[in-house]
Amino acid sequence: MVIKKIFNNNVVLTENESGREIIAMGRGIAFGRRVGNEFSADSVERIYTLSNKSMMEKFQELVASISSDYLQAANEIIDYAQNVLESKLNDSVYVSLTDHIHMAIYRIRNGITIRNMLLIEIQKFYEKEYQIGVKAIEIMNRHFSVELPEDEAAFIAMHIIDAQTELNLPIANKIMLLIQEVTNIIRMTCQVEFDKNSLPYYRLVTHLKFFAKRVFTEQEQLDEIDDEMNLMIKNKYRRAYDCADKIEELILKKYRYKISSDEKFYLTIHIAKVLSQK
């Protein structure tokens, strides 16, 4: 194999037998070598062949700017996730997760903490992905000698959820359409224009993305929030609750999916947070 570009001592750009560009990773494979030199395929521990050209370019840019330690941690997490889920994740996760790990370690080492406002929802609705996130924290703590907070497990879970959704483009397109339909109902019913740069709007759309995935994968949810709690939310956020009623009607009529009381509870809160800005 011939080196086309050196990212660091452990990662290079090369070509496979069919002439396709690949990224090869192995301990010391570029040490003492230059572009144009050959190296043994036996020294390669991992090969990245991202199917999307644009994604491959982003991955190369990322690999050139970070230590291979972040790649190794991402590899271990992705391998673990695919084993637990018994399915392959989209190639994009190699870019998004590696970049996230790099930033997460930077934040923790510089005393910067970020809360994940969807922590409880992810724990409840995506238990398997959240447990992968918990394992990911163990892996990252071991690789980088840090102590990451619980919120990080939910952030990792979000990347794993996204990487599953993107495998099916038709579903991804349906998800975007449903989000548009729901936000239009909120906008017209509550007479509100969204501040798309705001944190409440970001949280709403993120929640809707995961909610829509549950709709299209027919993932059933148990009702665990009691009637007293629902009544309290209904009385406190009347406009948001009425809006959630209309969304519930649309989802049932068009998509034949019955929203659980838990789904409606969280949806109402997210709508209320957006409305409270106005």
XYZ file of N, CA and C in Angstrom:
834
model
N 0.857 -1.194 0.000
C 0.000 0.000 0.000
C 0.889 1.238 0.000
N 0.431 2.271 -0.746
C 1.228 3.483 -0.916
C 0.582 4.654 -0.183
N 1.387 5.413 0.534
C 0.886 6.570 1.279
C 0.606 7.737 0.335
N -0.619 8.233 0.349
C -0.986 9.403 -0.441
C -0.971 10.676 0.401
N -1.234 10.506 1.701
C -1.240 11.651 2.608
C -1.033 11.125 4.021
N -0.265 11.862 4.816
C -0.022 11.472 6.205
C -0.784 12.415 7.133
N -1.659 11.858 7.970
C -2.399 12.664 8.946
C -1.615 12.755 10.257
N -1.072 11.621 10.675
C -0.161 11.551 11.825
C 0.555 10.209 11.746
N 1.334 9.890 12.741
C 2.115 8.651 12.686
C 1.266 7.394 12.567
N -0.003 7.502 12.956
C -0.865 6.312 13.008
C -1.955 6.270 11.943
N -2.129 7.343 11.190
C -3.237 7.414 10.230
C -2.761 8.010 8.909
N -3.093 7.315 7.804
C -2.693 7.801 6.467
C -3.847 7.638 5.476
N -3.722 8.382 4.392
C -4.634 8.207 3.261
C -3.939 7.344 2.231
N -4.641 6.319 1.728
C -4.064 5.425 0.736
C -5.170 4.964 -0.220
N -4.915 3.930 -0.989
C -5.916 3.381 -1.910
C -6.025 1.885 -1.701
N -7.246 1.373 -1.956
C -7.411 -0.080 -1.903
C -7.095 -0.680 -3.270
N -7.315 -1.972 -3.417
C -6.954 -2.678 -4.655
C -7.706 -2.158 -5.872
N -8.905 -1.606 -5.654
C -9.695 -1.086 -6.781
C -9.414 0.384 -7.070
N -8.441 0.960 -6.361
C -8.080 2.349 -6.612
C -8.914 3.369 -5.863
N -9.717 2.902 -4.935
C -10.563 3.812 -4.160
C -9.814 4.323 -2.940
N -9.955 5.643 -2.674
C -9.283 6.226 -1.516
C -9.866 5.687 -0.211
N -8.959 5.326 0.689
C -9.369 4.857 2.009
C -8.442 5.484 3.056
N -8.893 5.498 4.290
C -8.056 5.945 5.386
C -7.653 4.709 6.182
N -6.352 4.538 6.349
C -5.832 3.373 7.071
C -5.262 3.814 8.411
N -5.560 3.026 9.447
C -5.101 3.348 10.787
C -4.343 2.159 11.373
N -3.202 2.435 11.959
C -2.393 1.390 12.576
C -1.245 2.022 13.339
N -0.852 1.437 14.412
C 0.163 2.034 15.268
C 1.501 2.196 14.521
N 1.906 3.446 14.332
C 3.206 3.757 13.734
C 3.340 3.470 12.252
N 2.218 3.347 11.515
C 2.322 2.975 10.094
C 2.987 4.068 9.245
N 2.965 5.314 9.715
C 3.583 6.400 8.934
C 4.905 6.863 9.540
N 5.302 6.257 10.641
C 6.524 6.697 11.322
C 7.751 6.498 10.428
N 8.483 7.588 10.202
C 9.689 7.526 9.380
C 9.413 7.414 7.895
N 8.153 7.529 7.479
C 7.806 7.412 6.064
C 7.339 8.754 5.506
N 7.310 8.848 4.191
C 6.841 10.047 3.496
C 5.775 9.668 2.473
N 5.134 10.690 1.935
C 4.156 10.456 0.873
C 4.842 9.766 -0.305
N 4.221 8.704 -0.810
C 4.798 7.921 -1.897
C 5.474 6.651 -1.420
N 5.809 6.594 -0.119
C 6.405 5.370 0.434
C 5.352 4.279 0.582
N 5.801 3.049 0.582
C 4.903 1.916 0.781
C 4.902 1.483 2.248
N 3.818 0.850 2.644
C 3.751 0.249 3.981
C 2.961 -1.058 3.872
N 3.192 -1.938 4.808
C 2.585 -3.267 4.760
C 1.129 -3.231 5.205
N 0.295 -3.952 4.481
C -1.123 -4.055 4.846
C -1.283 -4.763 6.188
N -0.284 -5.548 6.571
C -0.339 -6.274 7.848
C -0.296 -5.320 9.043
N 0.228 -4.107 8.824
C 0.336 -3.136 9.924
C -0.947 -2.330 10.126
N -1.931 -2.529 9.237
C -3.196 -1.782 9.306
C -4.137 -2.458 10.306
N -4.620 -1.674 11.254
C -5.554 -2.180 12.257
C -7.003 -1.858 11.907
N -7.201 -0.769 11.139
C -8.563 -0.345 10.810
C -8.558 0.390 9.486
N -9.571 0.135 8.661
C -9.725 0.834 7.379
C -11.069 1.538 7.358
N -11.051 2.796 6.951
C -12.274 3.584 6.814
C -12.550 3.798 5.323
N -13.721 3.321 4.889
C -14.142 3.519 3.511
C -15.539 4.121 3.537
N -15.616 5.413 3.730
C -16.916 6.066 3.826
C -17.543 6.148 2.441
N -18.817 5.759 2.349
C -19.491 5.642 1.064
C -19.775 6.977 0.397
N -19.949 8.020 1.206
C -20.283 9.343 0.678
C -19.007 10.159 0.503
N -18.793 10.717 -0.695
C -17.568 11.468 -0.993
C -17.437 12.684 -0.097
N -18.530 13.414 0.077
C -18.515 14.605 0.927
C -18.174 14.228 2.368
N -18.743 13.126 2.842
C -18.475 12.675 4.201
C -17.020 12.247 4.353
N -16.465 11.642 3.310
C -15.057 11.227 3.331
C -14.145 12.443 3.437
N -14.493 13.517 2.733
C -13.698 14.744 2.785
C -13.753 15.370 4.184
N -14.948 15.365 4.793
C -15.087 15.897 6.148
C -14.287 15.053 7.143
N -14.312 13.740 6.921
C -13.595 12.839 7.815
C -12.088 13.078 7.720
N -11.595 13.272 6.497
C -10.175 13.555 6.309
C -9.780 14.846 7.015
N -10.627 15.859 6.881
C -10.363 17.144 7.528
C -10.314 16.990 9.052
N -11.233 16.180 9.578
C -11.291 15.954 11.024
C -10.064 15.185 11.500
N -9.727 14.110 10.792
C -8.595 13.263 11.175
C -7.292 14.064 11.180
N -7.174 15.005 10.245
C -5.955 15.812 10.144
C -5.792 16.772 11.308
N -6.893 17.040 12.025
C -6.854 18.080 13.060
C -6.864 17.539 14.491
N -6.984 16.214 14.656
C -7.080 15.657 16.012
C -6.132 14.470 16.191
N -5.943 14.096 17.439
C -5.125 12.922 17.755
C -5.886 11.639 17.402
N -5.137 10.608 17.053
C -5.772 9.324 16.712
C -6.420 8.669 17.928
N -6.119 9.187 19.136
C -6.766 8.666 20.344
C -8.284 8.808 20.267
N -8.744 9.905 19.662
C -10.192 10.139 19.552
C -10.818 9.153 18.575
N -10.075 8.810 17.524
C -10.559 7.806 16.575
C -10.686 6.451 17.252
N -9.693 6.104 18.041
C -9.708 4.806 18.718
C -10.883 4.693 19.681
N -11.162 5.782 20.420
C -12.296 5.773 21.345
C -13.609 5.647 20.584
N -13.737 6.402 19.478
C -14.956 6.349 18.657
C -15.146 4.953 18.075
N -14.062 4.352 17.601
C -14.140 2.993 17.044
C -14.687 2.005 18.069
N -14.181 2.090 19.297
C -14.598 1.166 20.340
C -16.075 1.339 20.675
N -16.508 2.593 20.724
C -17.922 2.876 21.025
C -18.825 2.397 19.888
N -18.438 2.687 18.647
C -19.250 2.290 17.483
C -19.328 0.772 17.369
N -18.221 0.100 17.564
C -18.212 -1.373 17.524
C -19.151 -1.934 18.588
N -19.078 -1.366 19.780
C -19.941 -1.817 20.880
C -21.409 -1.576 20.537
N -21.719 -0.385 19.999
C -23.106 -0.029 19.654
C -23.666 -0.968 18.592
N -22.879 -1.257 17.560
C -23.349 -2.127 16.478
C -23.558 -3.558 16.973
N -22.760 -3.970 17.927
C -22.913 -5.304 18.503
C -24.200 -5.384 19.338
N -24.454 -4.341 20.139
C -25.660 -4.313 20.976
C -26.923 -4.218 20.117
N -26.880 -3.357 19.114
C -28.061 -3.113 18.265
C -28.226 -4.178 17.186
N -27.160 -4.956 16.970
C -27.150 -6.009 15.938
C -27.472 -5.425 14.567
N -26.932 -4.241 14.300
C -27.114 -3.607 12.999
C -25.990 -2.612 12.752
N -25.746 -2.320 11.488
C -24.684 -1.392 11.119
C -25.193 0.043 11.225
N -24.340 0.927 11.712
C -24.680 2.337 11.783
C -24.232 3.050 10.514
N -24.842 4.178 10.225
C -24.472 4.969 9.057
C -23.037 5.466 9.182
N -22.349 5.544 8.040
C -20.954 5.998 8.027
C -20.755 7.359 8.689
N -21.767 8.197 8.635
C -21.647 9.555 9.164
C -21.295 9.569 10.648
N -21.580 8.473 11.354
C -21.315 8.433 12.794
C -19.818 8.511 13.081
N -18.987 8.067 12.131
C -17.541 8.158 12.338
C -17.087 9.612 12.393
N -17.760 10.459 11.640
C -17.436 11.888 11.670
C -18.066 12.551 12.894
N -19.383 12.392 13.045
C -20.111 13.108 14.097
C -19.675 12.685 15.499
N -19.503 11.377 15.707
C -19.157 10.897 17.047
C -17.706 11.235 17.396
N -16.793 11.059 16.442
C -15.386 11.387 16.701
C -15.233 12.857 17.038
N -15.906 13.705 16.283
C -15.857 15.148 16.539
C -16.462 15.466 17.899
N -17.560 14.816 18.230
C -18.215 15.058 19.522
C -17.297 14.653 20.680
N -16.652 13.507 20.564
C -15.748 13.041 21.618
C -14.621 14.056 21.830
N -14.079 14.531 20.725
C -13.002 15.531 20.803
C -13.457 16.769 21.578
N -14.658 17.276 21.250
C -15.170 18.469 21.920
C -15.553 18.182 23.372
N -16.089 16.993 23.632
C -16.491 16.630 25.004
C -15.278 16.589 25.932
N -14.189 16.030 25.441
C -12.969 15.959 26.256
C -12.388 17.362 26.456
N -12.451 18.175 25.410
C -11.974 19.567 25.543
C -12.771 20.300 26.624
N -14.098 20.122 26.597
C -14.948 20.827 27.565
C -14.654 20.387 28.996
N -14.578 19.085 29.211
C -14.395 18.590 30.577
C -13.028 18.995 31.124
N -12.018 19.031 30.264
C -10.684 19.421 30.712
C -10.573 20.925 30.970
N -11.507 21.683 30.415
C -11.495 23.130 30.617
C -12.610 23.605 31.549
N -13.212 22.644 32.250
C -14.221 22.985 33.242
C -15.528 23.502 32.680
N -15.829 23.143 31.425
C -17.071 23.590 30.780
C -18.082 22.445 30.830
N -19.236 22.685 31.420
C -20.274 21.651 31.500
C -21.519 22.094 30.727
N -22.113 21.172 30.023
C -23.335 21.437 29.263
C -24.384 20.413 29.669
N -25.526 20.893 30.107
C -26.619 19.989 30.472
C -27.348 19.506 29.223
N -27.784 18.267 29.259
C -28.594 17.734 28.166
C -30.057 17.789 28.600
N -30.808 18.728 28.007
C -32.182 18.952 28.419
C -33.129 17.816 28.005
N -32.617 16.878 27.204
C -33.428 15.729 26.789
C -33.015 14.456 27.524
N -32.235 14.619 28.580
C -31.704 13.459 29.311
C -32.802 12.495 29.743
N -33.826 13.000 30.418
C -34.892 12.139 30.940
C -35.652 11.462 29.807
N -35.926 12.221 28.736
C -36.654 11.646 27.601
C -35.862 10.532 26.930
N -34.569 10.754 26.752
C -33.731 9.741 26.107
C -33.627 8.496 26.983
N -33.490 8.698 28.294
C -33.469 7.553 29.211
C -34.743 6.730 29.083
N -35.861 7.397 28.920
C -37.160 6.723 28.894
C -37.467 6.084 27.536
N -37.306 6.868 26.466
C -37.744 6.421 25.146
C -36.681 5.631 24.371
N -35.403 5.801 24.738
C -34.318 5.126 24.020
C -33.369 4.467 25.027
N -33.919 3.541 25.780
C -33.164 2.915 26.867
C -31.918 2.204 26.358
N -32.030 1.493 25.254
C -30.893 0.735 24.727
C -29.772 1.680 24.277
N -30.146 2.744 23.558
C -29.148 3.709 23.096
C -28.522 4.453 24.280
N -29.343 4.724 25.299
C -28.805 5.404 26.477
C -27.782 4.526 27.191
N -28.062 3.233 27.298
C -27.112 2.326 27.943
C -25.815 2.235 27.135
N -25.920 2.366 25.811
C -24.707 2.444 24.985
C -23.929 3.707 25.359
N -24.668 4.793 25.601
C -24.038 6.037 26.032
C -23.329 5.888 27.370
N -23.938 5.141 28.276
C -23.321 4.887 29.590
C -22.003 4.127 29.404
N -22.019 3.120 28.536
C -20.797 2.371 28.234
C -19.764 3.278 27.572
N -20.248 4.180 26.720
C -19.347 5.116 26.031
C -18.611 5.999 27.030
N -19.296 6.412 28.083
C -18.652 7.218 29.127
C -17.504 6.433 29.764
N -17.737 5.161 30.037
C -16.680 4.308 30.609
C -15.466 4.266 29.676
N -15.740 4.098 28.380
C -14.671 4.013 27.383
C -13.896 5.330 27.309
N -14.612 6.451 27.276
C -13.970 7.761 27.183
C -13.188 8.087 28.454
N -13.748 7.755 29.613
C -13.041 7.990 30.875
C -11.726 7.218 30.917
N -11.781 5.993 30.385
C -10.577 5.146 30.392
C -9.526 5.664 29.406
N -9.967 6.076 28.235
C -9.033 6.543 27.202
C -8.362 7.860 27.585
N -9.116 8.751 28.235
C -8.621 10.118 28.432
C -8.444 10.510 29.903
N -8.644 9.555 30.812
C -8.458 9.803 32.251
C -9.267 11.007 32.731
N -10.564 10.987 32.439
C -11.475 12.053 32.852
C -12.667 11.423 33.572
N -13.561 12.270 34.087
C -14.798 11.817 34.706
C -15.950 12.591 34.070
N -16.567 11.999 33.068
C -17.644 12.670 32.334
C -18.969 12.552 33.079
N -19.832 13.576 32.969
C -21.130 13.552 33.656
C -22.148 12.672 32.947
N -23.247 12.389 33.632
C -24.319 11.542 33.099
C -24.908 12.113 31.819
N -24.957 13.449 31.718
C -25.526 14.082 30.526
C -24.839 13.601 29.252
N -23.552 13.276 29.366
C -22.789 12.863 28.186
C -23.330 11.566 27.588
N -23.864 10.680 28.436
C -24.443 9.427 27.938
C -25.605 9.709 26.995
N -26.392 10.736 27.319
C -27.527 11.104 26.474
C -27.051 11.737 25.168
N -25.986 12.535 25.218
C -25.435 13.129 23.989
C -24.938 12.037 23.042
N -24.234 11.051 23.601
C -23.748 9.933 22.783
C -24.932 9.167 22.201
N -25.961 8.942 23.022
C -27.156 8.222 22.563
C -27.795 8.930 21.376
N -27.803 10.259 21.390
C -28.393 11.024 20.290
C -27.655 10.763 18.978
N -26.332 10.639 19.044
C -25.549 10.319 17.840
C -25.881 8.918 17.339
N -26.052 7.985 18.254
C -26.375 6.606 17.864
C -27.771 6.543 17.241
N -28.715 7.279 17.822
C -30.083 7.326 17.277
C -30.078 7.903 15.876
N -29.364 9.007 15.695
C -29.272 9.639 14.377
C -28.641 8.703 13.356
N -27.615 7.977 13.763
C -26.903 7.082 12.848
C -27.776 5.919 12.409
N -28.758 5.551 13.207
C -29.712 4.514 12.799
C -30.747 5.074 11.834
N -31.244 6.269 12.109
C -32.270 6.897 11.272
C -31.769 7.145 9.868
N -30.510 7.605 9.761
C -29.970 7.977 8.457
C -29.764 6.796 7.527
N -29.790 5.584 8.075
C -29.639 4.411 7.230
C -30.799 4.266 6.260
N -31.951 4.814 6.634
C -33.152 4.674 5.822
C -33.609 6.044 5.344
N -33.194 6.429 4.131
C -33.492 7.762 3.615
C -34.984 8.047 3.508
N -35.820 7.087 3.041
C -37.260 7.367 3.000
C -37.825 7.753 4.370
N -37.393 7.066 5.436
C -37.855 7.405 6.780
C -37.348 8.786 7.178
N -36.099 9.077 6.830
C -35.532 10.392 7.155
C -36.349 11.499 6.503
N -36.766 11.285 5.270
C -37.580 12.286 4.576
C -38.950 12.438 5.243
N -39.539 11.323 5.669
C -40.830 11.366 6.359
C -40.714 12.111 7.688
N -39.606 11.894 8.361
C -39.379 12.576 9.639
C -39.350 14.084 9.445
N -38.633 14.537 8.417
C -38.554 15.977 8.148
C -39.930 16.548 7.820
N -40.739 15.790 7.074
C -42.082 16.237 6.718
C -42.960 16.342 7.963
N -42.892 15.338 8.842
C -43.704 15.365 10.059
C -43.303 16.545 10.954
N -42.010 16.809 11.073
C -41.547 17.952 11.867
C -42.119 19.249 11.307
N -42.113 19.358 9.989
C -42.666 20.559 9.346
C -44.160 20.691 9.624
N -44.876 19.573 9.559
C -46.316 19.589 9.825
C -46.618 20.019 11.256
N -45.863 19.468 12.194
C -46.098 19.772 13.611
C -45.753 21.229 13.918
N -44.624 21.700 13.423
C -44.243 23.093 13.687
C -45.226 24.072 13.029
N -45.798 23.690 11.910
C -46.823 24.537 11.270
C -48.079 24.620 12.138
N -48.461 23.496 12.745
C -49.616 23.502 13.647
C -49.354 24.432 14.827
N -48.178 24.344 15.391
C -47.817 25.209 16.532
C -47.840 26.673 16.107
N -47.256 26.949 14.967
C -47.164 28.335 14.486
C -48.541 28.941 14.238
N -49.434 28.168 13.607
C -50.754 28.698 13.254
C -51.712 28.705 14.448
N -51.667 27.652 15.244
C -52.579 27.548 16.387
C -52.257 28.592 17.453
N -50.975 28.767 17.713
C -50.551 29.664 18.792
C -50.147 31.047 18.287
N -50.252 31.242 16.965
C -49.908 32.543 16.381
C -48.518 32.991 16.835
N -47.541 32.140 16.561
C -46.179 32.416 16.990
C -45.208 32.203 15.831
N -44.205 33.079 15.738
C -43.122 32.894 14.777
C -41.892 32.438 15.550
N -41.275 31.376 15.095
C -40.169 30.771 15.825
C -38.871 31.566 15.682
N -38.140 31.632 16.770
C -36.760 32.107 16.715
C -35.900 30.866 16.522
N -35.527 30.591 15.272
C -34.865 29.326 14.951
C -33.442 29.231 15.480
N -32.949 30.323 16.036
C -31.622 30.291 16.644
C -31.685 30.097 18.159
N -32.905 29.999 18.683
C -33.073 29.912 20.131
C -32.910 28.479 20.631
N -32.538 28.346 21.901
C -32.377 27.035 22.518
C -33.703 26.281 22.644
N -34.810 26.947 23.058
C -36.088 26.216 23.129
C -36.530 25.640 21.778
N -36.288 26.387 20.693
C -36.666 25.880 19.368
C -35.802 24.674 19.007
N -34.509 24.749 19.298
C -33.607 23.622 19.029
C -34.060 22.373 19.788
N -34.430 22.571 21.060
C -34.878 21.440 21.874
C -36.181 20.852 21.334
N -37.083 21.734 20.898
C -38.354 21.279 20.326
C -38.115 20.422 19.090
N -37.302 20.913 18.166
C -37.054 20.187 16.914
C -36.318 18.880 17.186
N -35.383 18.898 18.131
C -34.676 17.666 18.489
C -35.647 16.637 19.059
N -36.535 17.105 19.935
C -37.553 16.203 20.492
C -38.438 15.644 19.382
N -38.857 16.500 18.447
C -39.731 16.072 17.353
C -39.044 15.054 16.445
N -37.739 15.202 16.271
C -36.997 14.249 15.440
C -37.089 12.843 16.035
N -36.861 12.747 17.340
C -36.926 11.444 17.995
C -38.364 10.944 18.083
N -39.295 11.872 18.305
C -40.712 11.510 18.350
C -41.156 10.933 17.001
N -40.760 11.605 15.910
C -41.141 11.149 14.575
C -40.560 9.769 14.271
N -39.345 9.530 14.721
C -38.736 8.212 14.507
C -39.561 7.124 15.186
N -40.091 7.430 16.378
C -40.931 6.456 17.081
C -42.226 6.203 16.312
N -42.761 7.263 15.706
C -43.999 7.127 14.924
C -43.777 6.177 13.749
N -42.691 6.381 12.994
C -42.476 5.621 11.770
C -41.896 4.228 12.003
N -41.356 4.004 13.179
C -40.884 2.653 13.499
C -41.891 1.925 14.385
N -43.043 2.606 14.623
C -44.145 2.050 15.416
C -43.651 1.547 16.769
N -42.842 2.368 17.400
C -42.302 2.040 18.718
C -43.323 2.427 19.785
N -43.935 1.445 20.411
C -44.979 1.702 21.405
C -44.374 2.163 22.724
N -45.119 3.052 23.405
C -44.676 3.567 24.691
C -45.745 3.323 25.753
N -45.299 2.969 26.950
C -46.223 2.789 28.067
C -46.518 4.137 28.711
N -47.731 4.288 29.226
C -48.112 5.512 29.934
C -47.694 5.398 31.389
N -46.711 6.197 31.781
C -46.192 6.118 33.146
C -46.450 7.391 33.946
N -46.747 8.504 33.259
C -47.032 9.751 33.957
C -48.486 9.716 34.422
N -48.697 9.954 35.712
C -50.038 9.781 36.271
C -50.977 10.922 35.875
N -52.282 10.697 36.115
C -53.318 11.651 35.715
C -53.160 13.002 36.416
N -52.708 12.965 37.661
C -52.544 14.209 38.421
C -51.486 15.107 37.789
N -50.381 14.503 37.363
C -49.315 15.259 36.719
C -49.774 15.822 35.380
N -50.508 15.003 34.617
C -51.032 15.466 33.335
C -51.997 16.637 33.515
N -52.840 16.552 34.532
C -53.809 17.620 34.792
C -53.095 18.919 35.176
N -52.042 18.790 35.959
C -51.276 19.961 36.358
C -50.669 20.664 35.138
N -50.086 19.875 34.232
C -49.495 20.435 33.015
C -50.568 21.055 32.124
N -51.717 20.388 32.044
C -52.820 20.890 31.226
C -53.292 22.257 31.726
N -53.411 22.400 33.030
C -53.874 23.662 33.619
C -52.817 24.761 33.536
N -51.562 24.373 33.703
C -50.481 25.357 33.715
C -50.149 25.861 32.319
N -50.209 24.969 31.326
C -49.839 25.328 29.950
C -51.016 25.063 29.005
N -52.115 25.779 29.223
C -53.350 25.532 28.480
C -53.162 25.675 26.970
N -52.518 26.760 26.529
C -52.336 26.973 25.083
C -51.490 25.861 24.474
N -50.427 25.508 25.154
C -49.537 24.466 24.647
C -50.241 23.108 24.629
N -51.060 22.858 25.645
C -51.780 21.579 25.726
C -52.819 21.474 24.613
N -53.531 22.573 24.355
C -54.519 22.581 23.270
C -53.834 22.339 21.926
N -52.642 22.905 21.781
C -51.875 22.697 20.557
C -51.459 21.234 20.430
N -51.056 20.643 21.534
C -50.685 19.223 21.540
C -51.884 18.340 21.185
N -53.089 18.792 21.575
C -54.317 18.072 21.203
C -54.446 17.985 19.682
N -54.207 19.106 19.015
C -54.327 19.149 17.548
C -53.256 18.293 16.886
N -52.065 18.296 17.468
C -50.985 17.461 16.938
C -51.337 15.984 17.108
N -51.893 15.653 18.250
C -52.316 14.283 18.527
C -53.358 13.828 17.497
N -54.277 14.719 17.178
C -55.328 14.408 16.198
C -54.737 14.165 14.814
N -53.772 15.015 14.415
C -53.113 14.853 13.114
C -52.374 13.520 13.034
N -51.598 13.214 14.064
C -50.785 12.000 14.054
C -51.659 10.753 13.985
N -52.777 10.768 14.702
C -53.676 9.620 14.691
C -54.368 9.475 13.344
N -54.829 10.592 12.808
C -55.590 10.562 11.558
C -54.708 10.235 10.356
N -53.533 10.868 10.274
C -52.685 10.703 9.091
C -51.738 9.515 9.195
N -51.199 9.271 10.397
C -50.160 8.252 10.538
C -50.608 7.022 11.327
N -51.854 7.031 11.794
C -52.411 5.891 12.530
C -51.551 5.524 13.748
N -51.054 6.554 14.412
C -50.219 6.339 15.592
C -50.849 7.055 16.769
N -51.105 6.312 17.840
C -51.724 6.869 19.033
C -50.643 7.384 19.979
N -50.643 8.682 20.206
C -49.657 9.286 21.102
C -49.961 8.891 22.541
N -48.958 8.438 23.261
C -49.137 8.084 24.660
C -49.235 9.355 25.498
N -49.711 9.209 26.720
C -49.815 10.377 27.604
C -48.430 10.940 27.921
N -47.429 10.071 27.967
C -46.056 10.526 28.207
C -45.557 11.381 27.048
N -45.821 10.920 25.804
C -45.419 11.674 24.618
C -46.067 13.067 24.638
N -47.344 13.089 24.952
C -48.088 14.350 24.958
C -47.588 15.271 26.061
N -47.231 14.698 27.180
C -46.704 15.452 28.326
C -45.442 16.209 27.918
N -44.479 15.494 27.347
C -43.215 16.124 26.956
C -43.406 17.103 25.799
N -44.276 16.745 24.856
C -44.552 17.635 23.731
C -45.136 18.959 24.221
N -46.070 18.883 25.166
C -46.677 20.087 25.735
C -45.631 20.991 26.378
N -44.726 20.394 27.123
C -43.685 21.174 27.803
C -42.780 21.876 26.798
N -42.382 21.178 25.745
C -41.507 21.783 24.733
C -42.218 22.936 24.013
N -43.489 22.753 23.708
C -44.267 23.831 23.075
C -44.362 25.023 24.007
N -44.640 24.744 25.285
C -44.752 25.813 26.278
C -43.469 26.616 26.406
N -42.325 25.945 26.331
C -41.043 26.637 26.431
C -40.829 27.573 25.245
N -41.242 27.132 24.070
C -41.125 27.998 22.884
C -42.045 29.206 23.016
N -43.271 28.967 23.490
C -44.239 30.059 23.637
C -43.823 31.047 24.715
N -43.116 30.576 25.722
C -42.737 31.460 26.837
C -41.730 32.515 26.406
N -41.109 32.307 25.250
C -40.168 33.303 24.726
C -40.887 34.518 24.170
N -42.157 34.332 23.812
C -42.898 35.377 23.110
C -43.732 36.184 24.106
